[in-house]
Each structure stands twice: as structure tokens, then as C-alpha cells.
Tab-separated table of C-alpha atoms in Angstrom:
chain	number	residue	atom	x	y	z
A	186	UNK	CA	3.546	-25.822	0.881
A	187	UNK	CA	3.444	-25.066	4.780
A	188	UNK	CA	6.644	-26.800	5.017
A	189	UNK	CA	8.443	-25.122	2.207
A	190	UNK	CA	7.097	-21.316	3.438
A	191	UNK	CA	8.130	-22.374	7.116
A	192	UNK	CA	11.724	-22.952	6.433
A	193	UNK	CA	11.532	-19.575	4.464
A	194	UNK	CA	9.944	-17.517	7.763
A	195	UNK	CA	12.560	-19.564	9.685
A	196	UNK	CA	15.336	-17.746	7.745
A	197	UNK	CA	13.296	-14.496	8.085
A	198	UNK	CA	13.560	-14.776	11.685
A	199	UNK	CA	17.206	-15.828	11.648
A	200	UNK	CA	17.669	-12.522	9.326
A	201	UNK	CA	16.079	-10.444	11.871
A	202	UNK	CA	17.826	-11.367	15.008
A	203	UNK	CA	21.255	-10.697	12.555
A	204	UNK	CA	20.191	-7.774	11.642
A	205	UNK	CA	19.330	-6.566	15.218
A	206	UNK	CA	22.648	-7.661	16.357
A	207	UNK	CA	25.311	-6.623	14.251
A	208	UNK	CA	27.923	-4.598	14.743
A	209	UNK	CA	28.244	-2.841	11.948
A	210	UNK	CA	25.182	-0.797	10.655
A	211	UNK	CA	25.763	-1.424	6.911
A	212	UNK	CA	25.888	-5.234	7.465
A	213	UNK	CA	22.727	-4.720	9.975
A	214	UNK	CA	20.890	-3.245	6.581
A	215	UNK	CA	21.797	-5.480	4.342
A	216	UNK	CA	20.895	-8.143	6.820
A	217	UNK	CA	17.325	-6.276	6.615
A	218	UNK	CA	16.674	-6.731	3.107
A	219	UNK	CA	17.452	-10.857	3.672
A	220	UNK	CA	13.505	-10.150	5.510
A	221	UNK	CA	12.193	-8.522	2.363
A	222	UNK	CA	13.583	-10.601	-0.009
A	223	UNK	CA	12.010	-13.384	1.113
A	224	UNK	CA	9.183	-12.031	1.342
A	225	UNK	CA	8.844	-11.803	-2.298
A	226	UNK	CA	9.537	-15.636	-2.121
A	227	UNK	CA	6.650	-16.521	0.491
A	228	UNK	CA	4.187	-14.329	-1.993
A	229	UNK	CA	5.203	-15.589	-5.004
A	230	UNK	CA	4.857	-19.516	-3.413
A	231	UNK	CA	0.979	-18.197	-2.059
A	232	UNK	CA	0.441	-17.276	-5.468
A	233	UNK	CA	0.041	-13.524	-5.200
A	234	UNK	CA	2.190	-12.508	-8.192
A	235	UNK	CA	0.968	-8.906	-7.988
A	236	UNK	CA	2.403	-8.399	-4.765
A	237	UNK	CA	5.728	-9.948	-5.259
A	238	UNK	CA	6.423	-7.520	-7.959
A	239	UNK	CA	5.498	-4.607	-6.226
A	240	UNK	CA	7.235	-6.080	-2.818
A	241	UNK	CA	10.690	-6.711	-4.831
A	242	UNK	CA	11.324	-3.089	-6.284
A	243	UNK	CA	9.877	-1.448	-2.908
A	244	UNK	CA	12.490	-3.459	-1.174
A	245	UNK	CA	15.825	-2.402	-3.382
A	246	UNK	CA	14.660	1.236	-3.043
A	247	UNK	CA	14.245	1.111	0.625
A	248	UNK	CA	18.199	-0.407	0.749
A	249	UNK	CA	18.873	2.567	-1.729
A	250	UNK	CA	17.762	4.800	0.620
A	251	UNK	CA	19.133	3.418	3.775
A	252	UNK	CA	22.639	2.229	2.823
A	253	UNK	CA	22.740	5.925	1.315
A	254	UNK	CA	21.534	7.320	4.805
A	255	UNK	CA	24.178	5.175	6.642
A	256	UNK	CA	27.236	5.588	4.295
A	257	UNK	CA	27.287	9.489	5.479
A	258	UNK	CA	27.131	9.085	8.682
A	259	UNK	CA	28.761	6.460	11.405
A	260	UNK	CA	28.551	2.952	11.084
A	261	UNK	CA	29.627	2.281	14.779
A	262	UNK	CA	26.865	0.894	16.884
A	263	UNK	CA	27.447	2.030	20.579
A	264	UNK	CA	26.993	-1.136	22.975
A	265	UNK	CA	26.184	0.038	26.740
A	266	UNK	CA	24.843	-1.987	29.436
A	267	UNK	CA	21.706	-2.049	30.985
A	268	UNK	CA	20.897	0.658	33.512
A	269	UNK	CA	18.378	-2.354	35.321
A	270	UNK	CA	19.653	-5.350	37.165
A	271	UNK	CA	19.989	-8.312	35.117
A	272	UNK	CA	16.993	-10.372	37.003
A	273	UNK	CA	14.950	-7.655	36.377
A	274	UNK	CA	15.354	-7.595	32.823
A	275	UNK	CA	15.475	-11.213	32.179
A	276	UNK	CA	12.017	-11.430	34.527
A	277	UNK	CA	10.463	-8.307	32.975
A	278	UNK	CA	11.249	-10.254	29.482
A	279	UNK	CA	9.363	-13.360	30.636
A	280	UNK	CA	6.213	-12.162	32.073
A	281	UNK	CA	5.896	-9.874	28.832
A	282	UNK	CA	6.305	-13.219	26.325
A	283	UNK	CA	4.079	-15.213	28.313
A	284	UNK	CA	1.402	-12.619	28.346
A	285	UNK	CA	1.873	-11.987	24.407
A	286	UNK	CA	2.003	-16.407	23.789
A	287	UNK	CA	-1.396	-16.383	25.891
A	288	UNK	CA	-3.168	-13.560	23.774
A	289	UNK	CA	-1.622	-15.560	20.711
A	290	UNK	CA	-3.258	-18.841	21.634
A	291	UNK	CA	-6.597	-16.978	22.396
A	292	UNK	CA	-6.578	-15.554	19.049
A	293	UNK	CA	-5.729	-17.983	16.847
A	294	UNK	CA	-8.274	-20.277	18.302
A	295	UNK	CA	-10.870	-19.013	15.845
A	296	UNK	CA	-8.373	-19.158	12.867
A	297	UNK	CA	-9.442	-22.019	10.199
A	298	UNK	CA	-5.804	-24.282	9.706
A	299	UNK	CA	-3.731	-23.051	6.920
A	300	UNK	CA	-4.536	-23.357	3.247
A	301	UNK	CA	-8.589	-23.289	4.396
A	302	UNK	CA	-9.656	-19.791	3.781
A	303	UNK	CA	-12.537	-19.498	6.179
A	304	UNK	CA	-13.445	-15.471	5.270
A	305	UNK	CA	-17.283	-15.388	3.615
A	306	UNK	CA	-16.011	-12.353	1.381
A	307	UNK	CA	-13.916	-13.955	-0.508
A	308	UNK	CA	-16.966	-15.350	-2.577
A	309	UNK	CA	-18.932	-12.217	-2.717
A	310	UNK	CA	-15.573	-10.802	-4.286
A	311	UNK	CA	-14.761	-13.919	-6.853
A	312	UNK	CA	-18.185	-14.837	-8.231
A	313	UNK	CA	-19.476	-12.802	-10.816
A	314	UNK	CA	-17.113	-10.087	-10.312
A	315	UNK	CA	-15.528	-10.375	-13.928
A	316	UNK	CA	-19.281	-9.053	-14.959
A	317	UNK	CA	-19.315	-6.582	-12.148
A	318	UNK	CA	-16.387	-4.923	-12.989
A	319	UNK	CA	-15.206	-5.823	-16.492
A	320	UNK	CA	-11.573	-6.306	-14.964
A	321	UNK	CA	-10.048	-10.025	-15.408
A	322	UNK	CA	-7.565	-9.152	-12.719
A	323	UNK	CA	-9.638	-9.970	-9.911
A	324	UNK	CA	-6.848	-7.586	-7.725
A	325	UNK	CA	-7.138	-4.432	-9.428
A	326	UNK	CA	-11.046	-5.029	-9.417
A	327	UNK	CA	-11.250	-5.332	-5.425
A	328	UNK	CA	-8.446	-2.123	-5.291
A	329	UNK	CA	-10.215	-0.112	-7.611
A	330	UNK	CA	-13.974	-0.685	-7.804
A	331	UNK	CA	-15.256	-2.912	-4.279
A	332	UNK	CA	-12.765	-0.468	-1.989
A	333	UNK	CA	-11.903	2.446	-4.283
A	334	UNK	CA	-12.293	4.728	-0.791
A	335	UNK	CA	-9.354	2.371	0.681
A	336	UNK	CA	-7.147	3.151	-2.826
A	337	UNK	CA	-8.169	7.145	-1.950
A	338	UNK	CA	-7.477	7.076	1.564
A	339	UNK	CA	-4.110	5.244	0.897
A	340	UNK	CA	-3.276	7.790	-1.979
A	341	UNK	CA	-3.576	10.650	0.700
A	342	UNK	CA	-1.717	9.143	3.226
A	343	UNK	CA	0.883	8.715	0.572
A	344	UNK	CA	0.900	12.574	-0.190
A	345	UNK	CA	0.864	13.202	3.228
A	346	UNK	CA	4.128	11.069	3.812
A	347	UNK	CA	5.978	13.426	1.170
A	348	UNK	CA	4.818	16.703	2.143
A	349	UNK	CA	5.745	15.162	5.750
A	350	UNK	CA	9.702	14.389	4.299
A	351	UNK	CA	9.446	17.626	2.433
A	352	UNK	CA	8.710	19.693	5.513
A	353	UNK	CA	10.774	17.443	7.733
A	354	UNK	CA	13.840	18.516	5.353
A	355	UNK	CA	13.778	22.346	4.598
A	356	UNK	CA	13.656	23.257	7.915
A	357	UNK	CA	16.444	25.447	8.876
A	358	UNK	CA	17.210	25.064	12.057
A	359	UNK	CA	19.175	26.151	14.929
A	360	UNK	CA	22.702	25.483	14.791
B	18	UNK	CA	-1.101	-23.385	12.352
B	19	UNK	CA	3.164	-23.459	12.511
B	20	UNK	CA	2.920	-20.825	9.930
B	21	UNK	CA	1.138	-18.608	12.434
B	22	UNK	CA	3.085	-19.298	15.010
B	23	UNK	CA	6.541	-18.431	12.941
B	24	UNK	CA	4.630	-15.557	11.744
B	25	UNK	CA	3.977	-14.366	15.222
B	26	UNK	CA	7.612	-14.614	16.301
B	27	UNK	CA	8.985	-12.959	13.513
B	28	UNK	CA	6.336	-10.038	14.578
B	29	UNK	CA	8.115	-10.291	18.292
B	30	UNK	CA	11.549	-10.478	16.733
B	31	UNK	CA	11.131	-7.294	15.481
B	32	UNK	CA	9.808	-5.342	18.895
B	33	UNK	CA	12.112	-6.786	20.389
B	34	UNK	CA	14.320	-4.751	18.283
B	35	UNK	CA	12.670	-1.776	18.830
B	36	UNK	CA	12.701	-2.156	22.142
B	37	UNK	CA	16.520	-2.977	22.977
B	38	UNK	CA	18.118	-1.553	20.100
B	39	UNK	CA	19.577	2.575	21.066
B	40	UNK	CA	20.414	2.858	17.328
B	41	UNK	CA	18.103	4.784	15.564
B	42	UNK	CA	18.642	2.803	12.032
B	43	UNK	CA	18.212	-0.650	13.597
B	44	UNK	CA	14.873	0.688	15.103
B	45	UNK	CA	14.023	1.823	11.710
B	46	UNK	CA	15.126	-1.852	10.427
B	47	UNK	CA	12.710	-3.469	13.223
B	48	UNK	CA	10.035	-1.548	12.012
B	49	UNK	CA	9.813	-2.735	9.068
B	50	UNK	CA	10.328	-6.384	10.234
B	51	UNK	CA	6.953	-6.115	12.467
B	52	UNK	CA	5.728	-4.513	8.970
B	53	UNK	CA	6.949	-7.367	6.945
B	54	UNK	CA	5.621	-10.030	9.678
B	55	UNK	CA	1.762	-8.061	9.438
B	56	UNK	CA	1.906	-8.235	5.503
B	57	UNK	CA	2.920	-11.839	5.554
B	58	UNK	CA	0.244	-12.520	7.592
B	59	UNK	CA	-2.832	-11.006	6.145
B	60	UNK	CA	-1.245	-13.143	2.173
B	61	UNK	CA	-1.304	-16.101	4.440
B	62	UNK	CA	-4.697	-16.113	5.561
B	63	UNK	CA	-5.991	-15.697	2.106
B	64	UNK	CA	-4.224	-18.811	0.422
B	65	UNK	CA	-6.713	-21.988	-0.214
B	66	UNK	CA	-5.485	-24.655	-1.032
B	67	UNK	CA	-5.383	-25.420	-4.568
B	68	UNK	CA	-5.696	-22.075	-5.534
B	69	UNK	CA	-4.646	-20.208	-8.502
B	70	UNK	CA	-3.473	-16.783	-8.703
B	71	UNK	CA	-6.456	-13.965	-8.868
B	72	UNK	CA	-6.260	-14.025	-12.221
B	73	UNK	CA	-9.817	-15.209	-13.881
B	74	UNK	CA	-9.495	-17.928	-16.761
B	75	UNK	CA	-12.213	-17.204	-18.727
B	76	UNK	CA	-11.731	-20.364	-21.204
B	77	UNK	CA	-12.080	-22.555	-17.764
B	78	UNK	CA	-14.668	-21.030	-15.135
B	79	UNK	CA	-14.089	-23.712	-12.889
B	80	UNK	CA	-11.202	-22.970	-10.848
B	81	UNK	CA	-10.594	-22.044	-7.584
B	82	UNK	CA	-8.608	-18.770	-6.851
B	83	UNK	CA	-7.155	-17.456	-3.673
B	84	UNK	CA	-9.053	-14.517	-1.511
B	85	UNK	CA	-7.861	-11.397	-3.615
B	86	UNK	CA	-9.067	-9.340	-0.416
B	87	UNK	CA	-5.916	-9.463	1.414
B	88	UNK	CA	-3.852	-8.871	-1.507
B	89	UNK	CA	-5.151	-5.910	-2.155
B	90	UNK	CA	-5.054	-4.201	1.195
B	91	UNK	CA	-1.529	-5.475	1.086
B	92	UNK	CA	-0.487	-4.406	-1.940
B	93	UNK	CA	-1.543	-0.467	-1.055
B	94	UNK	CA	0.542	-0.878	2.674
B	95	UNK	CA	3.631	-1.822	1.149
B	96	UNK	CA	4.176	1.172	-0.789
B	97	UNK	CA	2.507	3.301	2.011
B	98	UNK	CA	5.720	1.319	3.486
B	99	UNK	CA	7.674	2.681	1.899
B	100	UNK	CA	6.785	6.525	2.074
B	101	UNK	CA	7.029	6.054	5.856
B	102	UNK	CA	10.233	4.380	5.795
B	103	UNK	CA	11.723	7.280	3.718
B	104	UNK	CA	9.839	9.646	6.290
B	105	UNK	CA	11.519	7.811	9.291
B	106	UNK	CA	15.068	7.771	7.816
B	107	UNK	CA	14.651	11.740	6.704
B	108	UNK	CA	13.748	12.147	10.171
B	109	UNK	CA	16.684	10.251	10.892
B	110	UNK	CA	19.618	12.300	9.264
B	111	UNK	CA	18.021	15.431	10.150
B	112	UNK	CA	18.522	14.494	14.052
B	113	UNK	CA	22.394	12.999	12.986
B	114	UNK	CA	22.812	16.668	11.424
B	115	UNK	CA	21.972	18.319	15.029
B	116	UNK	CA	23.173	15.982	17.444
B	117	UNK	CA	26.209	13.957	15.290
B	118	UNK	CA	24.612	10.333	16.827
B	119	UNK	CA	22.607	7.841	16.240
B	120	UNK	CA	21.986	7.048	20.086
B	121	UNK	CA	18.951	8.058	21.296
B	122	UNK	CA	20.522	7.687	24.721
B	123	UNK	CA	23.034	10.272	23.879
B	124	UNK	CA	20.374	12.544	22.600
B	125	UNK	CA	17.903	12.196	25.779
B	126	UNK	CA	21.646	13.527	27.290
B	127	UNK	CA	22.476	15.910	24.971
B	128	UNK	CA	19.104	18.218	24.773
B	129	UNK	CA	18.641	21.463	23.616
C	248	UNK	CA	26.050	15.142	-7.425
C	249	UNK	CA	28.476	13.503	-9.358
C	250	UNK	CA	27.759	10.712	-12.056
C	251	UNK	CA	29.540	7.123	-11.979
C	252	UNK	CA	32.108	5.878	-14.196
C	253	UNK	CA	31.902	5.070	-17.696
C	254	UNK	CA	30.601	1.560	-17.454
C	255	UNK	CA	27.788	2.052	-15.446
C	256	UNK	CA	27.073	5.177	-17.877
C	257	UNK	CA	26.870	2.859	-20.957
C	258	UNK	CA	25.023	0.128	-19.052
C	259	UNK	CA	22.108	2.528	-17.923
C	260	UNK	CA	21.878	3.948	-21.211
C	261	UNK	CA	20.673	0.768	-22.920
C	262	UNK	CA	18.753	-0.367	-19.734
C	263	UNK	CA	17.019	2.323	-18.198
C	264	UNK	CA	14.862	3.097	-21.412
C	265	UNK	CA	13.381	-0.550	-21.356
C	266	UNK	CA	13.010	-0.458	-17.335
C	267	UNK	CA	10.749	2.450	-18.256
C	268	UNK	CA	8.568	0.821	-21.139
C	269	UNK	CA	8.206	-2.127	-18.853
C	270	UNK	CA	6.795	-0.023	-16.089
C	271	UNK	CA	4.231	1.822	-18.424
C	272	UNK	CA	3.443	-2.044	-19.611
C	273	UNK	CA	2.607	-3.262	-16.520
C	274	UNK	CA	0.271	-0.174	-15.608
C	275	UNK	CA	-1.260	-0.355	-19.183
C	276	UNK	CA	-1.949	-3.770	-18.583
C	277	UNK	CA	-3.206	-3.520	-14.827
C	278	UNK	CA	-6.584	-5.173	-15.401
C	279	UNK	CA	-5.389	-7.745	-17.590
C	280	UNK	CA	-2.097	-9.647	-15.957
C	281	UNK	CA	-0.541	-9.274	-12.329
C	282	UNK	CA	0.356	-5.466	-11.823
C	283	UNK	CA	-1.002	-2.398	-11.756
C	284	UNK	CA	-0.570	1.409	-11.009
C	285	UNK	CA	1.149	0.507	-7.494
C	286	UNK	CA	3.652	-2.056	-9.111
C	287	UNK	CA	4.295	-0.052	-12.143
C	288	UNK	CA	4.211	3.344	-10.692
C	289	UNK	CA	7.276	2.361	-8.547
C	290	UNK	CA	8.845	0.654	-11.387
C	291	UNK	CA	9.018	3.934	-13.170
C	292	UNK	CA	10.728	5.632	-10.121
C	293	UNK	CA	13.004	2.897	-10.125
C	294	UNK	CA	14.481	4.273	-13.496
C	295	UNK	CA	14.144	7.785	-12.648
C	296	UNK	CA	16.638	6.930	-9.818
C	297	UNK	CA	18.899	4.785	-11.814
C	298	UNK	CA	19.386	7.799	-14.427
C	299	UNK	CA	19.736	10.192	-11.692
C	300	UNK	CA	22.292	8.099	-9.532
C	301	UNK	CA	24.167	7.030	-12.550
C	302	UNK	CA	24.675	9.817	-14.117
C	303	UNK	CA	24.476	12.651	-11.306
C	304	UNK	CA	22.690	15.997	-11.668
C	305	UNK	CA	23.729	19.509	-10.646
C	306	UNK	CA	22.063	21.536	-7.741
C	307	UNK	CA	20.076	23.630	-9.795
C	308	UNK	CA	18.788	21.043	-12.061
C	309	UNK	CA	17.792	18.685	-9.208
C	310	UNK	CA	15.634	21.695	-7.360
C	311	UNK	CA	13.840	21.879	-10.890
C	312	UNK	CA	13.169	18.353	-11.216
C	313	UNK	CA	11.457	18.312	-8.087
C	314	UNK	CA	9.326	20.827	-8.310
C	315	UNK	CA	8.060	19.397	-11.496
C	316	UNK	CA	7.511	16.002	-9.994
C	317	UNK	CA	5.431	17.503	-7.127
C	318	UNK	CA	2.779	18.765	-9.803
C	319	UNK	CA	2.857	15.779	-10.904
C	320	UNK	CA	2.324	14.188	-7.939
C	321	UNK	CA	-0.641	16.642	-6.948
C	322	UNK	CA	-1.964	16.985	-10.491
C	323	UNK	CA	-2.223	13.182	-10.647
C	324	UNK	CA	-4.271	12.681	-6.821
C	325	UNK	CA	-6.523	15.734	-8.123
C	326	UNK	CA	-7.720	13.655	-11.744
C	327	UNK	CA	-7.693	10.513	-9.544
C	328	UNK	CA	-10.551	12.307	-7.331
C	329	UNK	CA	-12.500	14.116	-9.884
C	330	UNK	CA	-12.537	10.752	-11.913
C	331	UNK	CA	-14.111	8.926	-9.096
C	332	UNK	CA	-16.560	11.700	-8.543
C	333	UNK	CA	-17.669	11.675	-12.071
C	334	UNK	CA	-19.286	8.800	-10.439
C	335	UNK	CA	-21.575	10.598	-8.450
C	336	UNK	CA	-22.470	12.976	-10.951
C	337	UNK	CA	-23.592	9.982	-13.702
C	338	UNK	CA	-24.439	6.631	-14.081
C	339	UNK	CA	-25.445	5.296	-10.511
C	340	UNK	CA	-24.693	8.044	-8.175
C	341	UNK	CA	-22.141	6.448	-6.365
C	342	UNK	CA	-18.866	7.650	-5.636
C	343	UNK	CA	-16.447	5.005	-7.197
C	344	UNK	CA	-19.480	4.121	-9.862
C	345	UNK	CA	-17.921	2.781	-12.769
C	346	UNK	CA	-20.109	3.668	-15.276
C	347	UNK	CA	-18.704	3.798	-18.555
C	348	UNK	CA	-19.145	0.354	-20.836
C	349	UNK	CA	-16.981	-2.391	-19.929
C	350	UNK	CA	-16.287	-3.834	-23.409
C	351	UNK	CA	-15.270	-7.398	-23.430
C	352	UNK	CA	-13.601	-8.904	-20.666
C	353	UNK	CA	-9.823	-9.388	-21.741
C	354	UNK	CA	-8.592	-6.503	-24.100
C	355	UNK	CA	-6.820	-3.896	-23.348
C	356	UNK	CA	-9.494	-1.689	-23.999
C	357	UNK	CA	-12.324	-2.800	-21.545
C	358	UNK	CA	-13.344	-2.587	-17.691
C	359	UNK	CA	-14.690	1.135	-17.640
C	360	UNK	CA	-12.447	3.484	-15.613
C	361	UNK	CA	-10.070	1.009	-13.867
C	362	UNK	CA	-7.805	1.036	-16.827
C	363	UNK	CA	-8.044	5.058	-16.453
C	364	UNK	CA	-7.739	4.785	-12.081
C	365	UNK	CA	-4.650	2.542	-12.980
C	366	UNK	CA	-2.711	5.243	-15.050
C	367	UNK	CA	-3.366	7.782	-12.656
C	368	UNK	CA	-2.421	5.914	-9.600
C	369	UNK	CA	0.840	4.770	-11.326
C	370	UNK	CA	1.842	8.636	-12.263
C	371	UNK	CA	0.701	9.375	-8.441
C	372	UNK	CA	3.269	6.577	-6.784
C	373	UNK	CA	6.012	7.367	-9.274
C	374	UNK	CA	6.204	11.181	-8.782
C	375	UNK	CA	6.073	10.058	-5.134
C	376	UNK	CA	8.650	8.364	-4.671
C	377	UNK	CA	10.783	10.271	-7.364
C	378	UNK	CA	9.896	13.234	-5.077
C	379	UNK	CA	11.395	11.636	-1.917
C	380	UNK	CA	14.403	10.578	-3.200
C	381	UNK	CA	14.957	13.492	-4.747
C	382	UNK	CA	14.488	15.643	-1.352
C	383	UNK	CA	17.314	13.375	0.497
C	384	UNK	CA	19.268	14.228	-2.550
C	385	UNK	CA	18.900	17.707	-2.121
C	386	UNK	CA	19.301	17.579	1.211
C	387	UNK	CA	22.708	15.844	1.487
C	388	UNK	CA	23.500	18.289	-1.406
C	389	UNK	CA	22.677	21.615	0.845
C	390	UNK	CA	24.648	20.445	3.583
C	391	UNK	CA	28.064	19.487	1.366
C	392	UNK	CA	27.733	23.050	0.508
């Protein structure tokens, strides 16, 4: 199983770095959803069916949307070189990754190997919680009944996002 | 622990985007790469092994299932994803419509 | 915004009706199988935007459909909250109490208010997302103008 979802994160990464580097926009979106597509893969192998659906329609409206924003404007990507010397980049990019590597190492320390869930709520939220909440879906139980304020405070950020794009877009502004 | 690891430079991938990339829809694609790499991570540390989807079998009470904790806080961020995404890229044309780039080097330039 | 050609007409005709029913499944069906007001709520924007990209809508129609999708949207979060505070007014006194019977575990009818919280949520994420798309619609529309 850690093999098989490794491989799949390996092509996520390989997706990326396409993506980041193409020349053409269009191909550096569709190169984008490569990431989320897999993604549905890796959830449906770690047996989380509930996000993969969600995760799989989310993702072909998000390309919707994008290759729709692209397609009306330029597709060109303008390459320029650095305004920094190159050591100074290249030594800049070093320091950063080995200070990032370090904090990784520190905090995965405590972090039981894979496939050993070590987190003590994950019993208090299994056993017995078909009585507690009458749900069989033990997913829509935690969402709606342990951490319905999470479900409301997500709902209102979502609200907020739209009223945020609906602002965002009647505008008129300056020519 | 490779899993981590991956998942960790997948996360770096991704800034590393943001942080080189002068097109405005690349940073937007980055963005959601570091998003991707966080989701990924949070449904990997709730997998045991052996598990069953969070689905209770009430002929068999038995079973083990995975941590349905994770899953859920996941399952509300991707669609909050999603809003923001569609926030970024409105965001996005509506600086195209002034400007007529996607540079933000340009832009910094162009002001006013 | 113009419509697509005849094929993809036809096609969405006999799809987009059962890309609907299957969203309102899932949601119905939240508590019961993998799913749920997220997953089904963007299901049903899904077909909202395969209707409206397929077949195209006219200026004036599009400003109406999302105004109406915005109540929706705001109708929907409002039940959503006065549900959960129904909570604190009976049963336990907790905000989030469920409090009505739960039935027997595994029908469709059982589980209290999550089955309720589920239908809500999914009307909530659809007119969302129906509400976005439709504003970069309208947008591109305004400026071809």
C-alpha cells in the first residue's frame, strides 16, 4: 500500500514541476489537474470513498473554470532572467531547503510509521458513535454532529468566498 | 515514513512555484498543489492498516475502520478549495482586464 | 452566450437529468453510503453548468438566474443555522443537539437532523458554486459587450 501510493505522489510531483514549467499556460493547467486527479486515486486506495467523490467533481470544475479564464486571455508565459546573481540564488535556495528538511525531520519525529494511526480520537469517534448519532456513515456523523461548529464555520467562509467573487466582479472601475 | 517525505516535497514543489513563477495562473496552479499536498496529508495520517472505509457494518461489529476525523475536516477544505480558487482566478481576469498581463512584474511597472 | 452544436445538445439532454437525480441520491443518502451534502451539493452544480455551457443562455436570463441562486444560497445557510439552534432551544440545550429520535440505524429515515443538515448543506454548496460560475459568466459577458 505505501509502495503503490508512493509511485502515485511520485507522479504528483513530476505533474507539478510540469506544470510549473511549461510554456504554454493551457498545457501548464491541464498539467495541474494530473495533481488532482490523482488525488482521487491516493483517497480512494486509503479508503476514504467520500472524499474521492467530492475531490473528482471539485477538480473538473476548477479546470472548467481555469481553462475558461486562460482561453480569453494570453497563453504566452513571459521568461525573464533573474534580477540576482546566479550564486546568490542558487545559495539563497540551499540554506532555505536545508532549514525546511531540518524542521521536517524535527517534526516527523513524533509521527507513528504509516498505516499506525497513533491519534486517541479516533476511538472516542468510532465506538459507540452509531448509538450516539443514529448515522451509519461514521463521516457525516463526525461533520455534522461531533464538529457541527466546524461544518458552520466552513459554510460561512464559503458565503464569504462568493460575496468576495461577487464584489470582486461588479466593480466598475477606472479605465 | 517515505510517504511523508514525498508528501513534504510535493508541499515544496508547489512554493517553489509560487515563489519563481511571474505568471499569475501558474501561482494560482501552485496554490493549489501546496493545497493538494496538505489534504493528502491529513487522509494519510488517518489510514490503519487493515482498515475499512468509515462505513459501520452493523451485521459484523468487529472491524476496524480508518480515523473518520481527518476525512471530515478534509472533505469541508476541498470545496472551501474550491470557492477560493474561483475567488483567486476572478481576481485574476479582473487585473488582465486593467493591465492586459499576466506578469506581476509588468504590473509592479505598470501602476496606476 | 452561445450554445454548442447539435451533438452535444442531444447528449446533455439525456444526461444531465440523471447527473441531477444522482446528486439528490447521494445527499438523500448522506448518512447511509459514502456522500453527503458536500459531494452531492457540487454534483448538482455540475449539471447546472453542463445545461448552461451546452446550451448557452442570454444576458438577461443569466442575471435572473443568479439572483435566484443567491437566495438560495442565503435562504439555505439561514435554515442550516436556525436548525442547529433548535438545539438550544429543546432537547439538551446544546447548540448542534440532535434531539429528534434516531429511528433504526440504516434506513433512510433515521439519525435525527443529519439527514435534514445534509439537504441543506447540499442546496448551500450547489447554489454556491452555481453562483460563481455564473458571475465569471456574466462577467466575460459585460465586457464582450
Amino acid at each position: 500500500m505505501e509502495l503503490a501510493i508512493s509511485i502515485i505522489v511520485g507522479f504528483m510531483i513530476l505533474g507539478a514541476i510540469y506544470a510549473i514549467h511549461a510554456r504554454d499556460i493551457l498545457s501548464a493547467v491541464i498539467a495541474g489537474g494530473i495533481v488532482g486527479y490523482s488525488l482521487v486515486i491516493c483517497f480512494l486506495l486509503l479508503k476514504a470513498p467520500d472524499l474521492a467523490i467530492v475531490q473528482i467533481v471539485v477538480e473538473t470544475i476548477t479546470l472548467i473554470i481555469m481553462v475558461a479564464v486562460v482561453l480569453d486571455s494570453s497563453r504566452v508565459e513571459a521568461y525573464g532572467k533573474f534580477d540576482r546573481p546566479a550564486w546568490v540564488t542558487a545559495g539563497t535556495a540551499v540554506l532555505i531547503l536545508a532549514i525546511l528538511f531540518w524542521f521536517l525531520k524535527e517534526a516527523s519525529a513524533p509521527l507513528a510509521p504509516f498505516g499506525e494511526n497513533s491519534m486517541r480520537m479516533a476511538d472516542a469517534y468510532v465506538n459507540g458513535a452509531v448509538e450516539k448519532t443514529g448515522s451509519i456513515n461514521l463521516v457525516t456523523g463526525v461533520v455534522f454532529d461531533f464538529r457541527g461548529y466546524d461544518t458552520l464555520g466552513e459554510a460561512t467562509v464559503l458565503v464569504t468566498a462568493v460575496l468576495g467573487v461577487l464584489t470582486i466582479l461588479r466593480i466598475k472601475g477606472k479605465r | 515514513m517515505t510517504v511523508y517525505w514525498l508528501c513534504f516535497i510535493l508541499f515544496l514543489t508547489g512554493l517553489y512555484g509560487v515563489i519563481t513563477r511571474r505568471n499569475l495562473i501558474k501561482i494560482a496552479i501552485s496554490l493549489s498543489v501546496m493545497e493538494f499536498s496538505c489534504f493528502l496529508f491529513l487522509a494519510l495520517i488517518g489510514y490503519k492498516e487493515g482498515g475499512v472505509a468509515p462505513i459501520v457494518d452493523l451485521a459484523d461489529p468487529d472491524k476496524t475502520y480508518v480515523d473518520p476525523l481527518p476525512q471530515a475536516m478534509v472533505l469541508t477544505a476541498i470545496v472551501i478549495g474550491l470557492a477560493t480558487t474561483a475567488m483567486l482566478m476572478a481576481v485574476i481576469i479582473r487585473i488582465y482586464r486593467k493591465y492586459g498581463t499576466f506578469d506581476i512584474r509588468e504590473i509592479k511597472n505598470l501602476r496606476g | 452566450m452561445e450554445g454548442m452544436t447539435v451533438i452535444v445538445k442531444k447528449t446533455t439532454q439525456l444526461i444531465a437529468g440523471i447527473i441531477f437525480l444522482y446528486g439528490i441520491y447521494i445527499i438523500l443518502h448522506g448518512h447511509l453510503t459514502p456522500g453527503g451534502g458536500f459531494a452531492g451539493g457540487v454534483i448538482l452544480a455540475g449539471s447546472f453548468i453542463l445545461l448552461i455551457l451546452a446550451f448557452g443562455s442570454d444576458f438577461l436570463n443569466l442575471i435572473r438566474e443568479e439572483r435566484g441562486s443567491t437566495l438560495y444560497e442565503n435562504l439555505a445557510i439561514l435554515v442550516f443555522l436556525l436548525l442547529a439552534l433548535t438545539g438550544l432551544l429543546a432537547g439538551g440545550k446544546i447548540f448542534f443537539a440532535n434531539w429528534l429520535p434516531h429511528g433504526t440505524p440504516g434506513e433512510l429515515v433515521s439519525a435525527g437532523f443529519l439527514p435534514l443538515y445534509n439537504i441543506f448543506i447540499g442546496i448551500e454548496v450547489a447554489a454556491s458554486i452555481l453562483t460563481i460560475f455564473l458571475a465569471l459568466v456574466i462577467f466575460k459577458e459585460e465586457i464582450l459587450k
